[in-house]
Amino acid sequence: MLPYSNRSISLEYAELSALYTAGDKMYPGTKIAMEPGDILYSAKGMSTFMVGHVGMVGHDQLVYHSHPKGGFYEGLPVYLSRHKFGTVLTIYRPVRGAADAARWVGDHIAQIKRYIFDPRLNTLATNYCSKFIWQAFWYSGYGDMTGRKRHDKQLTWIYPMMIKQAANLEQVAVVRLGRARKKG
């Protein structure tokens, strides 16, 4: 994992509204373009129910993810606003399969009906965040991205940390959400 460096930025909640109007497709505070298939990993914390969370950038620059209220796709500012201050989001870029996985999440997000930690890896209707990202690579022909010999006929769980540790991913940026500073 990269330490906080020149690729690490701190984003205050007050800055989220500026992202709505910016119109660029860069990660906030960076010169790194959002690309289809990028995976956004949120560290363990209260806003991720202490297990972490993952979402994927689609071809339309929206972030696709399974959420307790179902399958969501939304702009980056809305996605970021779902996280509490102090949350660290790490952006990973797949070495292979990104475009196909991004197409798959866009084509299948509407099939998520309930957010349930369903261990059946071949079900879409009952889903959770990391299972959905795993399915994107599995069903687009890139196999088990975790490297743990998982397959879609198994009863097992895919944790966000397993996605984060996938050998197929390269870390490209880190974003820390902070409190807005008081003016004056």
Short mmCIF file of C-alpha atoms in Angstrom, two decimals:
data_model
loop_
_atom_site.label_atom_id
_atom_site.label_comp_id
_atom_site.label_asym_id
_atom_site.label_seq_id
_atom_site.Cartn_x
_atom_site.Cartn_y
_atom_site.Cartn_z
CA MET A 1 0.00 0.00 0.00
CA LEU A 2 1.26 3.47 -0.83
CA PRO A 3 1.83 5.74 2.14
CA TYR A 4 0.11 9.13 2.11
CA SER A 5 2.19 10.94 -0.48
CA ASN A 6 1.83 13.27 -3.42
CA ARG A 7 -0.92 10.94 -4.62
CA SER A 8 -2.77 11.35 -1.32
CA ILE A 9 -5.14 14.25 -0.90
CA SER A 10 -7.41 15.48 1.84
CA LEU A 11 -10.92 16.42 0.74
CA GLU A 12 -13.19 18.41 3.00
CA TYR A 13 -16.94 17.90 2.88
CA ALA A 14 -17.37 21.56 2.02
CA GLU A 15 -15.55 20.82 -1.24
CA LEU A 16 -18.04 18.14 -2.36
CA SER A 17 -20.47 20.71 -3.73
CA ALA A 18 -17.70 22.12 -5.92
CA LEU A 19 -17.28 18.67 -7.46
CA TYR A 20 -20.86 18.81 -8.76
CA THR A 21 -20.08 21.82 -10.91
CA ALA A 22 -16.48 21.06 -11.78
CA GLY A 23 -17.49 18.83 -14.67
CA ASP A 24 -14.07 17.25 -14.94
CA LYS A 25 -13.60 13.54 -14.59
CA MET A 26 -10.62 13.67 -12.26
CA TYR A 27 -10.41 12.37 -8.74
CA PRO A 28 -10.73 15.38 -6.43
CA GLY A 29 -7.48 17.12 -5.64
CA THR A 30 -5.53 15.04 -8.17
CA LYS A 31 -4.66 15.02 -11.85
CA ILE A 32 -5.72 11.39 -12.04
CA ALA A 33 -8.56 10.72 -14.47
CA MET A 34 -11.43 8.48 -13.43
CA GLU A 35 -11.38 5.41 -15.66
CA PRO A 36 -13.99 2.70 -16.21
CA GLY A 37 -13.27 -0.22 -13.90
CA ASP A 38 -11.51 1.81 -11.21
CA ILE A 39 -12.35 0.40 -7.78
CA LEU A 40 -12.97 2.69 -4.84
CA TYR A 41 -12.20 0.98 -1.53
CA SER A 42 -13.38 2.56 1.71
CA ALA A 43 -11.48 1.55 4.78
CA LYS A 44 -13.16 -0.05 7.76
CA GLY A 45 -15.15 2.44 9.80
CA MET A 46 -18.56 3.41 11.07
CA SER A 47 -19.85 4.44 7.63
CA THR A 48 -18.89 1.02 6.23
CA PHE A 49 -20.26 -1.02 9.14
CA MET A 50 -16.70 -1.91 10.21
CA VAL A 51 -16.05 -4.15 7.16
CA GLY A 52 -15.15 -1.67 4.42
CA HIS A 53 -16.92 -0.93 1.15
CA VAL A 54 -16.14 -1.09 -2.58
CA GLY A 55 -17.65 0.48 -5.66
CA MET A 56 -16.63 0.61 -9.33
CA VAL A 57 -16.49 3.45 -11.83
CA GLY A 58 -18.63 2.72 -14.88
CA HIS A 59 -18.22 3.84 -18.49
CA ASP A 60 -20.50 6.79 -17.70
CA GLN A 61 -18.19 7.96 -14.86
CA LEU A 62 -20.78 6.99 -12.23
CA VAL A 63 -19.85 4.84 -9.24
CA TYR A 64 -21.70 1.50 -9.12
CA HIS A 65 -22.11 -0.33 -5.83
CA SER A 66 -24.40 -2.54 -3.81
CA HIS A 67 -25.69 -0.64 -0.79
CA PRO A 68 -28.07 -1.54 2.06
CA LYS A 69 -30.83 0.14 0.04
CA GLY A 70 -30.09 -1.85 -3.14
CA GLY A 71 -28.01 -1.37 -6.25
CA PHE A 72 -26.83 2.21 -6.71
CA TYR A 73 -25.06 4.22 -9.35
CA GLU A 74 -24.28 7.84 -8.65
CA GLY A 75 -21.80 10.61 -9.28
CA LEU A 76 -18.59 10.73 -7.30
CA PRO A 77 -19.71 13.63 -5.05
CA VAL A 78 -22.79 11.69 -3.90
CA TYR A 79 -20.76 8.52 -3.42
CA LEU A 80 -18.20 10.39 -1.33
CA SER A 81 -20.91 12.07 0.74
CA ARG A 82 -22.09 8.65 1.95
CA HIS A 83 -18.88 8.33 3.97
CA LYS A 84 -18.15 9.93 7.33
CA PHE A 85 -15.35 12.42 7.88
CA GLY A 86 -12.04 10.75 8.50
CA THR A 87 -12.83 7.98 6.02
CA VAL A 88 -9.94 6.98 3.78
CA LEU A 89 -10.83 5.94 0.23
CA THR A 90 -8.23 4.20 -1.88
CA ILE A 91 -8.56 4.11 -5.66
CA TYR A 92 -7.34 0.98 -7.40
CA ARG A 93 -7.01 0.43 -11.13
CA PRO A 94 -7.26 -3.11 -12.54
CA VAL A 95 -4.30 -4.20 -14.65
CA ARG A 96 -6.64 -6.23 -16.88
CA GLY A 97 -10.37 -6.58 -17.30
CA ALA A 98 -11.33 -3.06 -16.19
CA ALA A 99 -13.41 -2.08 -19.24
CA ASP A 100 -15.28 -5.40 -19.35
CA ALA A 101 -15.95 -5.40 -15.59
CA ALA A 102 -17.21 -1.80 -15.79
CA ARG A 103 -19.56 -2.74 -18.61
CA TRP A 104 -20.81 -5.72 -16.56
CA VAL A 105 -21.63 -3.62 -13.47
CA GLY A 106 -23.55 -1.14 -15.62
CA ASP A 107 -25.52 -3.93 -17.27
CA HIS A 108 -26.35 -5.74 -14.00
CA ILE A 109 -26.78 -3.14 -11.25
CA ALA A 110 -30.57 -3.14 -11.64
CA GLN A 111 -30.72 -6.86 -10.81
CA ILE A 112 -29.74 -6.20 -7.19
CA LYS A 113 -32.98 -6.30 -5.20
CA ARG A 114 -31.78 -6.65 -1.60
CA TYR A 115 -28.55 -6.04 0.25
CA ILE A 116 -27.91 -9.34 1.99
CA PHE A 117 -24.66 -11.09 2.85
CA ASP A 118 -25.72 -14.01 0.68
CA PRO A 119 -22.88 -16.55 0.37
CA ARG A 120 -24.15 -17.87 -2.98
CA LEU A 121 -21.68 -16.26 -5.37
CA ASN A 122 -23.95 -16.86 -8.38
CA THR A 123 -26.90 -14.78 -7.12
CA LEU A 124 -27.37 -11.19 -8.20
CA ALA A 125 -30.71 -10.32 -6.59
CA THR A 126 -29.38 -10.71 -3.05
CA ASN A 127 -26.01 -9.06 -3.07
CA TYR A 128 -23.46 -6.95 -1.22
CA CYS A 129 -20.70 -4.61 -2.34
CA SER A 130 -17.63 -6.82 -2.60
CA LYS A 131 -19.51 -9.81 -3.99
CA PHE A 132 -20.87 -7.57 -6.77
CA ILE A 133 -17.37 -6.38 -7.73
CA TRP A 134 -16.07 -9.97 -7.61
CA GLN A 135 -18.95 -11.02 -9.90
CA ALA A 136 -18.03 -8.28 -12.38
CA PHE A 137 -14.63 -9.86 -12.97
CA TRP A 138 -15.85 -13.45 -12.75
CA TYR A 139 -18.72 -13.03 -15.21
CA SER A 140 -16.73 -10.89 -17.63
CA GLY A 141 -14.24 -13.75 -18.01
CA TYR A 142 -11.35 -12.72 -15.75
CA GLY A 143 -11.84 -15.37 -13.10
CA ASP A 144 -11.49 -15.13 -9.34
CA MET A 145 -9.89 -11.75 -8.74
CA THR A 146 -9.12 -12.67 -5.11
CA GLY A 147 -6.73 -15.45 -6.13
CA ARG A 148 -8.37 -17.71 -3.52
CA LYS A 149 -9.81 -20.26 -5.97
CA ARG A 150 -13.36 -19.02 -5.56
CA HIS A 151 -15.97 -19.90 -8.20
CA ASP A 152 -19.57 -18.96 -8.74
CA LYS A 153 -21.01 -22.28 -7.52
CA GLN A 154 -19.49 -21.84 -4.04
CA LEU A 155 -21.07 -20.81 -0.77
CA THR A 156 -18.54 -18.34 0.62
CA TRP A 157 -18.09 -14.65 1.28
CA ILE A 158 -16.03 -12.09 -0.55
CA TYR A 159 -14.89 -9.35 1.82
CA PRO A 160 -13.91 -5.83 0.74
CA MET A 161 -10.38 -6.48 2.04
CA MET A 162 -10.12 -9.43 -0.39
CA ILE A 163 -10.90 -7.09 -3.29
CA LYS A 164 -8.35 -4.58 -2.00
CA GLN A 165 -5.67 -7.27 -1.87
CA ALA A 166 -6.30 -8.59 -5.40
CA ALA A 167 -3.09 -8.99 -7.40
CA ASN A 168 -4.83 -7.55 -10.48
CA LEU A 169 -5.08 -4.07 -8.91
CA GLU A 170 -2.69 -1.15 -8.76
CA GLN A 171 -3.20 1.63 -6.24
CA VAL A 172 -3.43 5.03 -7.96
CA ALA A 173 -4.60 7.47 -5.25
CA VAL A 174 -5.76 7.88 -1.67
CA VAL A 175 -8.46 10.36 -0.62
CA ARG A 176 -9.07 11.29 3.03
CA LEU A 177 -12.42 12.90 3.82
CA GLY A 178 -12.09 15.59 6.46
CA ARG A 179 -14.32 17.99 8.34
CA ALA A 180 -15.01 21.32 6.75
CA ARG A 181 -12.93 24.07 8.33
CA LYS A 182 -14.80 26.88 10.01
CA LYS A 183 -14.43 30.19 8.26
CA GLY A 184 -13.36 33.30 10.09
#
